[in-house]
Amino acid sequence: MFLFKKKSRYSQLREIFHPENGREFDQLTKEELYHMVYHDSITNFYNWNYMWKFLDTRYRDPNVRYCFVHFDIKDFKMINELYGHFKANDILIMISEQLKKETDWILHAVRCDNDNFAIMTKPYSNEELEKILLKFFEKISTPPCSKEFKIYYRCGVVPADDAIDRDDRVADLAKYAQRLGTKHNCTEINFYTEEMYDNLITSRRYLAELDRAIANDEFMVYLQPKYDINSEKIVGAEALCRWFYKKEKILPPAEFIPIFESYDVVDKIDQIMLTKVCQMHAEFARKGLPAMPVSINLSRKRIQNEHLIEQLCACVDYYKVPHELIEFELTETVAFYDIEPMRQFLVDLHSLGFGVSMDDFGTGYSSLSLLQSLPLDTVKLDKSFVDGILENQNHNTERAALLIKDVVSMTKHLGFCCLAEGAEEKYQVDFLRTCGCDKIQGFYYSKPLPIKKYEEKLAEQQK
Ligand code: C2E
Ligand code: CA
Ligand code: CA
């Protein structure tokens, strides 16, 4: 029997210890203490202490099969900022109240911390559970404070067969699957698999090794030249990271950047790239090589850092690199996510003389008209566009080619420089030229090169 049955909202804790109530800790009853240990003060729902015992095989019947679910609210930080903490708390309460009602499929449910919730469910198949969860998330998709806003969830599930004998480590597995949900505009449910476990171990290893690798100077800049489509001359480059892992083998960014992004440490890599590119610019200037802009990828989460511009400037100015020689590439999804902070960030960058590109155009959700409100210099068409250009067009592929034609001409019409990424064949470059595309960055001209090789290419071109 729990106390506070009638009070289902807000913190009893805060009430008990509020100076006006004047209760001392040793005046609390056993029930009150029990309640405090197993309940969460914001929602008055169960907390993680309560769940833990149902997971621990020393206490539970090991024959009870269950699936384990862990979820959080997408962009909860933004919701907090938009509506304030109290209204955001109301969402947590709404979720807790709904969890209490869903007794036909839930064995136990708790609020772990912040916007994180965990559920032990009856042992369903993945397909069954996915349906149940989608229905559940739909019921809690409208915040009490605004009927227009839609809440999306990021959810990880450990299937019953994988949950056996895991004890509370099952939560780590579910959280790992949950973290794979990276989109902003939909609810995502990811099921844990064995393969994910191997990836999890690799992620942990890479994370643990990050500082060592930085100290050992293992992150290198490769440069992929950008070519003017008409003169076929190098007009700049993009800096792409490579990890010279323990100075034994070279890891491509796809193996580690997404991991560092999901653990919010990718800024360390981006900063190293910027520093190395500035050092390179300074050295090229000493050697009398032509000065060409180099673009750096900026991970989208970094925009939330209010000191980012200062940090970027401090680095570039330290090496006395003219700002116009540095361009920043941001992915399209950023624009979709939260346009105003993004726009302000780009305006600031631009007014300081840096170049700004929209990366991976065509893979996200923004449209050219949305991009029009951003102070961009270049739109980089994603490789998937270019892949649509085939040597022998048939009726179906003609449509893809027409689409590219329209996108390039709209990009130009809006005043942007248009760069196509990932052209590998001559006929692709020829077609893009006829469309009016300005620049090409692709294997047809060059793969990403170590700085030394890029320098040789520049020197050769200068002759
Ligand atoms: P991205 O920014 O879209 O970079 C372009 C990627 O396309 C590069 O892959 C490049 O090698 C590849 N590429 C260019 N032309 C061709 C082509 O003709 N054919 C094929 N098959 N591929 C082509 P890379 O170097 O493996 O980088 C992958 C992604 O990793 C980058 O995509 C970027 O999102 C991320 N990344 C790389 N370096 C950094 C970095 O320093 N910081 C951050 N935040 N992300 C980085
Ligand atoms: Ca890029
Ligand atoms: Ca790209």
Coordinates of C-alpha atoms and ligand atoms in Angstrom, one line a residue:
M1 CA 0.0 0.0 0.0
F2 CA 1.4 3.3 -1.0
L3 CA 0.8 6.7 0.5
F4 CA -0.3 9.7 -1.5
K5 CA -2.8 7.7 -3.5
K6 CA -4.9 10.7 -4.1
K7 CA -2.0 12.9 -5.1
S8 CA -1.0 11.7 -8.4
R9 CA 0.8 14.8 -9.6
Y10 CA 4.0 16.6 -8.8
S11 CA 6.5 16.2 -6.1
Q12 CA 5.4 14.9 -2.7
L13 CA 9.1 15.1 -1.8
R14 CA 9.2 18.8 -2.4
E15 CA 6.0 19.2 -0.4
I16 CA 7.2 17.1 2.6
F17 CA 10.5 19.0 2.9
H18 CA 9.2 22.4 2.0
P19 CA 10.2 24.9 4.8
E20 CA 6.5 25.7 5.3
N21 CA 5.7 22.1 6.1
G22 CA 8.8 21.8 8.3
R23 CA 9.0 18.0 8.4
E24 CA 12.3 16.6 9.5
F25 CA 13.7 13.5 7.9
D26 CA 13.5 11.4 11.0
Q27 CA 9.8 12.2 11.3
L28 CA 8.9 10.4 8.1
T29 CA 6.9 7.2 8.4
K30 CA 8.2 3.9 6.9
E31 CA 5.6 4.2 4.1
E32 CA 6.8 7.6 3.2
L33 CA 10.4 6.5 3.1
Y34 CA 9.5 3.5 1.0
H35 CA 7.6 5.7 -1.3
M36 CA 10.5 8.1 -1.7
V37 CA 12.9 5.3 -2.5
Y38 CA 10.8 3.7 -5.2
H39 CA 9.0 6.7 -6.8
D40 CA 10.0 9.5 -8.9
S41 CA 9.4 13.0 -7.5
I42 CA 8.1 14.7 -10.7
T43 CA 5.7 12.1 -11.9
N44 CA 5.0 10.1 -8.8
F45 CA 5.5 7.1 -10.9
Y46 CA 7.9 4.3 -10.2
N47 CA 11.6 5.0 -10.6
W48 CA 14.6 2.8 -11.6
N49 CA 15.1 1.4 -8.1
Y50 CA 11.7 -0.2 -8.5
M51 CA 12.6 -1.9 -11.8
W52 CA 16.0 -3.2 -10.9
K53 CA 14.7 -6.0 -8.7
F54 CA 12.6 -7.5 -11.5
L55 CA 15.7 -7.7 -13.6
D56 CA 18.1 -9.1 -11.2
T57 CA 18.2 -12.9 -11.6
R58 CA 19.1 -13.3 -7.9
Y59 CA 15.6 -12.1 -7.0
R60 CA 13.4 -13.0 -9.9
D61 CA 12.1 -16.2 -11.4
P62 CA 14.5 -16.9 -14.3
N63 CA 11.7 -18.6 -16.2
V64 CA 9.7 -15.5 -16.6
R65 CA 10.3 -14.3 -20.2
Y66 CA 10.0 -10.6 -21.0
C67 CA 11.0 -8.0 -23.6
F68 CA 12.7 -4.9 -22.4
V69 CA 11.9 -1.4 -23.8
H70 CA 13.7 1.8 -23.2
F71 CA 12.6 5.1 -24.7
D72 CA 13.0 8.8 -24.5
I73 CA 11.4 11.9 -26.1
K74 CA 13.0 13.3 -29.2
D75 CA 14.3 16.8 -28.8
F76 CA 13.1 17.0 -25.2
K77 CA 15.7 19.7 -24.6
M78 CA 14.0 21.9 -27.3
I79 CA 10.6 21.2 -25.8
N80 CA 11.9 22.3 -22.4
E81 CA 13.2 25.5 -23.9
L82 CA 10.1 26.1 -26.0
Y83 CA 7.4 25.4 -23.3
G84 CA 9.3 25.7 -20.0
H85 CA 10.1 23.1 -17.5
F86 CA 6.7 22.8 -15.9
K87 CA 4.9 22.1 -19.2
A88 CA 7.7 19.7 -20.1
N89 CA 7.1 18.0 -16.8
D90 CA 3.5 17.6 -17.7
I91 CA 4.5 15.5 -20.7
L92 CA 6.5 13.2 -18.4
I93 CA 3.4 12.9 -16.2
M94 CA 1.2 12.2 -19.2
I95 CA 3.5 9.4 -20.2
S96 CA 3.5 8.0 -16.7
E97 CA -0.2 8.1 -16.5
Q98 CA -0.6 6.3 -19.8
L99 CA 2.0 3.6 -18.8
K100 CA -0.1 2.9 -15.7
K101 CA -3.2 2.3 -17.9
E102 CA -1.5 -0.1 -20.3
T103 CA -1.7 -3.1 -18.1
D104 CA -2.6 -5.7 -20.8
W105 CA 1.0 -5.8 -22.3
I106 CA 3.2 -4.1 -19.6
L107 CA 4.6 -6.2 -16.7
H108 CA 6.5 -3.2 -15.1
A109 CA 7.3 0.3 -16.2
V110 CA 9.3 3.1 -14.6
R111 CA 10.7 6.6 -15.3
C112 CA 14.4 6.1 -15.1
D113 CA 15.6 9.8 -15.2
N114 CA 15.1 12.9 -17.3
D115 CA 12.9 11.9 -20.2
N116 CA 14.0 8.2 -20.1
F117 CA 11.4 5.5 -19.4
A118 CA 11.8 1.7 -19.2
I119 CA 9.2 -1.0 -19.6
M120 CA 9.3 -4.8 -19.1
T121 CA 6.7 -6.2 -21.4
K122 CA 5.1 -9.7 -21.8
P123 CA 7.2 -11.8 -24.3
Y124 CA 5.9 -10.7 -27.7
S125 CA 7.5 -11.2 -31.1
N126 CA 9.2 -8.2 -32.6
E127 CA 6.3 -7.6 -35.1
E128 CA 3.7 -7.8 -32.4
L129 CA 5.6 -5.5 -30.0
E130 CA 6.3 -3.0 -32.7
K131 CA 2.6 -2.7 -33.4
I132 CA 1.7 -2.3 -29.7
L133 CA 4.4 0.3 -29.1
L134 CA 3.5 2.4 -32.1
K135 CA -0.1 2.5 -30.9
F136 CA 1.1 3.4 -27.4
F137 CA 3.4 6.2 -28.7
E138 CA 0.5 7.6 -30.8
K139 CA -1.6 7.9 -27.6
I140 CA 1.1 10.0 -26.0
S141 CA 2.1 12.1 -29.1
T142 CA 0.3 15.3 -28.2
P143 CA 1.6 17.4 -25.3
P144 CA -1.0 18.7 -22.8
C145 CA 0.3 22.3 -23.5
S146 CA -0.1 22.3 -27.3
K147 CA -2.4 20.5 -29.6
E148 CA -0.3 21.5 -32.7
F149 CA 3.0 20.1 -31.5
K150 CA 3.7 16.4 -32.1
I151 CA 6.0 14.5 -29.8
Y152 CA 8.2 11.8 -31.3
Y153 CA 9.9 9.0 -29.4
R154 CA 13.2 7.2 -29.7
C155 CA 12.8 3.6 -28.6
G156 CA 15.1 0.6 -28.2
V157 CA 13.8 -2.9 -27.6
V158 CA 15.6 -6.0 -26.4
P159 CA 13.6 -9.1 -27.6
A160 CA 12.7 -11.8 -25.1
D161 CA 15.4 -14.2 -26.3
D162 CA 18.1 -11.6 -25.8
A163 CA 16.9 -10.4 -22.5
I164 CA 17.4 -13.7 -20.7
D165 CA 20.1 -13.7 -18.1
R166 CA 21.2 -10.2 -18.8
D167 CA 20.1 -8.7 -15.5
D168 CA 20.2 -4.9 -15.6
R169 CA 22.7 -5.0 -18.5
V170 CA 19.6 -5.4 -20.6
A171 CA 19.1 -1.6 -20.2
D172 CA 22.4 -0.9 -21.8
L173 CA 21.4 -3.0 -24.8
A174 CA 18.1 -1.3 -25.1
K175 CA 19.7 2.1 -24.8
Y176 CA 22.1 1.2 -27.5
A177 CA 19.3 0.2 -29.9
Q178 CA 17.5 3.4 -28.9
R179 CA 20.4 5.6 -29.7
L180 CA 20.3 4.4 -33.3
G181 CA 17.1 6.5 -33.8
T182 CA 18.5 9.7 -35.1
K183 CA 15.7 11.2 -37.2
H184 CA 13.9 14.2 -35.9
N185 CA 10.4 13.9 -37.4
C186 CA 9.2 10.4 -36.6
T187 CA 9.0 7.9 -33.8
E188 CA 11.7 5.2 -34.2
I189 CA 11.7 1.8 -32.7
N190 CA 14.9 -0.2 -33.0
F191 CA 15.2 -3.8 -32.0
Y192 CA 18.5 -5.0 -30.5
T193 CA 20.4 -7.6 -32.5
E194 CA 23.6 -9.7 -31.8
E195 CA 25.3 -7.6 -34.4
M196 CA 24.5 -4.5 -32.4
Y197 CA 26.3 -6.0 -29.5
D198 CA 29.5 -6.3 -31.4
N199 CA 29.1 -2.7 -32.6
L200 CA 28.4 -1.7 -29.0
I201 CA 31.7 -3.2 -27.9
T202 CA 33.5 -1.4 -30.8
S203 CA 31.8 1.9 -29.9
R204 CA 32.9 1.6 -26.3
R205 CA 36.5 0.7 -27.4
Y206 CA 36.6 3.7 -29.7
L207 CA 35.2 6.0 -27.1
A208 CA 37.7 4.8 -24.5
E209 CA 40.5 5.3 -26.9
L210 CA 39.6 8.8 -28.2
D211 CA 41.7 10.8 -25.9
R212 CA 44.7 8.4 -26.3
A213 CA 44.3 8.6 -30.0
I214 CA 44.2 12.4 -29.9
A215 CA 47.3 12.5 -27.7
N216 CA 49.0 10.1 -30.2
D217 CA 48.0 12.4 -33.1
E218 CA 46.1 9.6 -34.9
F219 CA 43.5 11.7 -36.6
M220 CA 44.5 12.9 -40.1
V221 CA 43.2 15.2 -42.7
Y222 CA 42.6 13.9 -46.2
L223 CA 41.6 16.4 -48.8
Q224 CA 39.3 15.7 -51.7
P225 CA 39.8 18.3 -54.4
K226 CA 36.8 20.2 -55.8
Y227 CA 37.0 20.9 -59.5
D228 CA 35.5 23.7 -61.6
I229 CA 33.4 21.8 -64.1
N230 CA 34.3 24.0 -67.1
S231 CA 38.1 24.7 -66.5
E232 CA 38.5 21.2 -64.9
K233 CA 41.0 22.9 -62.5
I234 CA 41.1 22.4 -58.7
V235 CA 39.3 25.3 -57.0
G236 CA 39.3 24.1 -53.4
A237 CA 38.9 20.9 -51.3
E238 CA 36.9 19.3 -48.5
A239 CA 38.8 18.1 -45.4
L240 CA 37.8 14.5 -44.5
C241 CA 38.9 12.8 -41.4
R242 CA 40.8 9.5 -41.3
W243 CA 41.8 7.7 -38.1
F244 CA 45.3 6.2 -38.3
Y245 CA 44.3 3.7 -35.7
K246 CA 47.3 3.0 -33.4
K247 CA 49.3 4.0 -36.5
E248 CA 48.6 0.5 -37.8
K249 CA 45.5 0.9 -40.1
I250 CA 43.4 3.6 -41.5
L251 CA 39.8 3.7 -40.4
P252 CA 37.2 5.6 -42.6
P253 CA 35.0 8.2 -40.9
A254 CA 31.9 6.1 -41.3
E255 CA 33.4 3.7 -38.7
F256 CA 33.8 6.3 -35.9
I257 CA 32.2 9.7 -36.7
P258 CA 28.6 8.4 -36.1
I259 CA 29.7 6.9 -32.8
F260 CA 31.4 10.1 -31.6
E261 CA 28.4 12.0 -32.8
S262 CA 26.0 9.9 -30.8
Y263 CA 28.1 10.3 -27.7
D264 CA 28.5 14.1 -28.2
V265 CA 32.3 14.1 -28.5
V266 CA 32.6 14.7 -32.3
D267 CA 33.5 18.3 -31.6
K268 CA 37.0 17.1 -30.6
I269 CA 37.5 15.6 -34.1
D270 CA 36.0 18.7 -35.9
Q271 CA 38.3 20.9 -33.9
I272 CA 41.4 18.8 -34.8
M273 CA 40.4 19.0 -38.5
L274 CA 40.0 22.8 -38.3
T275 CA 43.4 23.2 -36.6
K276 CA 45.2 20.9 -39.1
V277 CA 43.6 22.7 -42.1
C278 CA 44.7 26.1 -40.6
Q279 CA 48.2 24.8 -40.1
M280 CA 48.2 23.5 -43.7
H281 CA 47.0 26.9 -45.0
A282 CA 49.7 28.7 -43.1
E283 CA 52.3 26.3 -44.5
F284 CA 51.0 26.5 -48.1
A285 CA 51.2 30.3 -47.8
R286 CA 54.9 30.1 -46.7
K287 CA 55.6 27.8 -49.7
G288 CA 53.8 30.2 -52.1
L289 CA 51.1 27.7 -53.1
P290 CA 47.8 29.1 -54.4
A291 CA 45.4 29.8 -51.7
M292 CA 42.1 27.9 -52.1
P293 CA 39.3 27.5 -49.8
V294 CA 39.0 24.2 -47.8
S295 CA 35.7 23.1 -46.3
I296 CA 35.3 21.5 -42.9
N297 CA 32.4 19.4 -41.8
L298 CA 30.5 20.8 -38.7
S299 CA 28.5 18.3 -36.8
R300 CA 25.0 19.6 -36.3
K301 CA 24.9 19.2 -32.6
R302 CA 27.7 21.7 -32.2
I303 CA 25.4 24.6 -33.3
Q304 CA 23.9 24.3 -29.8
N305 CA 27.2 25.5 -28.3
E306 CA 26.8 29.2 -27.9
H307 CA 30.6 29.7 -27.9
L308 CA 31.2 27.8 -31.2
I309 CA 31.8 30.9 -33.4
E310 CA 34.3 32.3 -30.9
Q311 CA 36.1 28.9 -30.8
L312 CA 36.2 28.6 -34.6
C313 CA 37.5 32.2 -35.0
A314 CA 40.1 31.8 -32.2
C315 CA 41.6 28.8 -34.1
V316 CA 41.5 30.4 -37.6
D317 CA 42.8 33.7 -36.3
Y318 CA 45.6 32.1 -34.3
Y319 CA 47.1 30.8 -37.6
K320 CA 46.3 34.1 -39.4
V321 CA 44.3 32.3 -42.0
P322 CA 42.0 34.6 -44.1
H323 CA 38.4 33.7 -43.2
E324 CA 37.4 33.3 -46.9
L325 CA 39.8 30.3 -47.1
I326 CA 37.6 28.3 -44.6
E327 CA 34.2 27.1 -45.5
F328 CA 31.9 25.2 -43.2
E329 CA 29.7 22.4 -44.4
L330 CA 26.5 21.7 -42.5
T331 CA 24.1 18.9 -43.3
E332 CA 20.7 19.6 -44.6
T333 CA 18.9 18.0 -41.7
V334 CA 20.1 20.8 -39.5
A335 CA 18.1 23.2 -41.4
F336 CA 15.0 21.2 -41.1
Y337 CA 15.4 20.7 -37.4
D338 CA 15.5 24.2 -36.1
I339 CA 15.7 26.8 -38.7
E340 CA 16.1 30.0 -36.6
P341 CA 19.2 29.2 -34.5
M342 CA 20.7 27.7 -37.6
R343 CA 20.0 30.8 -39.7
Q344 CA 21.5 33.0 -37.0
F345 CA 24.5 30.8 -36.8
L346 CA 25.0 31.0 -40.5
V347 CA 24.5 34.7 -40.7
D348 CA 27.2 35.2 -38.0
L349 CA 29.6 32.8 -39.8
H350 CA 28.9 34.6 -43.1
S351 CA 29.3 38.1 -41.7
L352 CA 32.8 37.0 -40.4
G353 CA 33.7 36.1 -44.0
F354 CA 33.6 32.3 -43.8
G355 CA 32.0 30.3 -46.6
V356 CA 29.0 28.3 -45.9
S357 CA 27.8 25.1 -47.7
M358 CA 24.7 23.0 -47.3
D359 CA 25.9 19.4 -47.4
D360 CA 24.1 16.3 -48.6
F361 CA 21.3 18.2 -50.3
G362 CA 18.5 15.8 -51.3
T363 CA 18.9 13.4 -48.4
G364 CA 17.0 15.3 -45.7
Y365 CA 13.7 17.1 -45.6
S366 CA 14.4 20.7 -46.5
S367 CA 13.5 22.2 -49.8
L368 CA 15.4 24.7 -51.9
S369 CA 12.9 27.3 -50.9
L370 CA 13.6 26.7 -47.3
L371 CA 17.3 27.0 -48.0
Q372 CA 16.6 30.3 -49.6
S373 CA 16.2 31.9 -46.2
L374 CA 19.7 30.8 -45.3
P375 CA 22.9 32.8 -46.2
L376 CA 24.5 30.0 -48.2
D377 CA 27.3 30.1 -50.7
T378 CA 27.1 26.5 -52.0
V379 CA 24.6 23.7 -52.2
K380 CA 26.2 20.3 -52.4
L381 CA 24.0 17.9 -54.2
D382 CA 24.2 14.5 -52.6
K383 CA 25.8 11.5 -54.4
S384 CA 22.4 9.8 -54.6
F385 CA 21.4 12.5 -57.2
V386 CA 24.4 11.9 -59.3
D387 CA 24.0 8.1 -59.1
G388 CA 20.7 8.7 -61.0
I389 CA 22.7 9.7 -64.0
L390 CA 23.2 6.6 -66.1
E391 CA 25.1 6.1 -69.4
N392 CA 22.2 4.7 -71.3
Q393 CA 19.0 6.4 -70.2
N394 CA 15.8 4.6 -70.4
H395 CA 12.3 5.8 -69.6
N396 CA 12.7 5.4 -65.8
T397 CA 16.2 6.9 -65.5
E398 CA 15.2 9.8 -67.7
R399 CA 13.0 11.0 -64.9
A400 CA 16.0 11.0 -62.5
A401 CA 18.0 13.0 -65.0
L402 CA 15.2 15.6 -65.4
L403 CA 15.0 15.9 -61.6
I404 CA 18.7 16.7 -61.4
K405 CA 18.4 19.2 -64.2
D406 CA 15.6 21.0 -62.3
V407 CA 17.4 20.9 -59.0
V408 CA 20.6 22.4 -60.5
S409 CA 18.7 25.1 -62.3
M410 CA 16.8 26.0 -59.2
T411 CA 19.9 26.1 -57.1
K412 CA 21.5 28.5 -59.6
H413 CA 18.3 30.5 -59.9
L414 CA 18.4 31.1 -56.1
G415 CA 22.0 32.4 -56.5
F416 CA 23.9 29.5 -55.0
C417 CA 27.0 27.8 -56.3
C418 CA 26.1 24.2 -57.2
L419 CA 28.5 21.4 -56.4
A420 CA 27.7 17.8 -57.3
E421 CA 29.3 15.1 -55.0
G422 CA 30.3 11.6 -56.0
A423 CA 30.6 11.8 -59.8
E424 CA 32.6 8.8 -60.8
E425 CA 32.1 8.7 -64.6
K426 CA 32.8 11.0 -67.4
Y427 CA 29.2 10.9 -68.7
Q428 CA 28.0 12.0 -65.3
V429 CA 30.3 15.0 -65.3
D430 CA 29.3 15.8 -68.9
F431 CA 25.6 15.7 -68.1
L432 CA 26.1 17.9 -65.0
R433 CA 27.9 20.4 -67.1
T434 CA 25.0 20.6 -69.5
C435 CA 22.7 21.2 -66.5
G436 CA 24.7 24.2 -65.4
C437 CA 26.4 22.7 -62.4
D438 CA 29.5 24.6 -61.2
K439 CA 31.7 22.2 -59.4
I440 CA 32.4 18.5 -59.0
Q441 CA 33.8 16.7 -56.1
G442 CA 34.0 13.0 -57.0
F443 CA 36.3 10.1 -57.8
Y444 CA 36.1 10.9 -61.5
Y445 CA 38.6 13.7 -60.8
S446 CA 40.1 12.6 -57.5
K447 CA 39.7 10.5 -54.3
P448 CA 40.4 12.1 -50.9
L449 CA 44.2 12.5 -50.7
P450 CA 46.7 12.9 -47.9
I451 CA 47.8 16.5 -47.5
K452 CA 51.2 15.8 -49.2
K453 CA 49.5 14.4 -52.3
Y454 CA 47.1 17.3 -52.5
E455 CA 50.0 19.7 -52.2
E456 CA 51.7 17.9 -55.1
K457 CA 48.5 18.2 -57.2
L458 CA 48.3 21.9 -56.5
A459 CA 51.9 22.5 -57.3
E460 CA 51.5 20.6 -60.6
Q461 CA 48.5 22.7 -61.5
Q462 CA 50.4 25.9 -60.7
K463 CA 53.1 25.1 -63.2
Ligands
C2E1 P1 30.5 13.9 -46.7 O1 30.7 15.1 -45.9 O2 29.3 13.8 -47.5 O3 31.8 13.6 -47.5 C1 31.8 13.1 -48.8 C2 32.1 11.6 -48.8 O4 31.8 11.1 -50.1 C3 33.5 11.3 -48.5 O5 33.5 10.0 -47.8 C4 34.1 11.1 -49.8 O6 35.2 10.2 -49.9 C5 32.9 10.4 -50.5 N1 33.0 10.5 -52.0 C6 33.3 11.6 -52.7 N2 33.3 11.4 -54.0 C7 32.9 10.1 -54.1 C8 32.7 9.3 -55.3 O7 32.8 9.6 -56.4 N3 32.3 8.0 -55.0 C9 32.2 7.5 -53.8 N4 31.8 6.2 -53.6 N5 32.4 8.3 -52.7 C10 32.7 9.6 -52.9 P2 34.3 9.8 -46.4 O8 35.6 10.5 -46.5 O9 34.3 8.3 -46.2 O10 33.4 10.6 -45.4 C11 32.1 10.1 -45.0 C12 31.4 11.1 -44.2 O11 32.0 11.2 -42.9 C13 31.4 12.5 -44.7 O12 30.4 12.6 -45.7 C14 31.1 13.3 -43.4 O13 29.7 13.2 -43.2 C15 31.8 12.5 -42.4 N6 33.0 13.1 -42.0 C16 34.3 12.9 -42.6 N7 35.2 13.7 -42.0 C17 34.5 14.4 -41.1 C18 35.0 15.4 -40.1 O14 36.1 15.8 -40.0 N8 34.0 15.8 -39.2 C19 32.7 15.4 -39.3 N9 31.8 15.9 -38.4 N10 32.3 14.5 -40.2 C20 33.2 14.0 -41.1
CA2 CA 30.8 17.2 -46.3
CA3 CA 28.2 15.3 -48.6

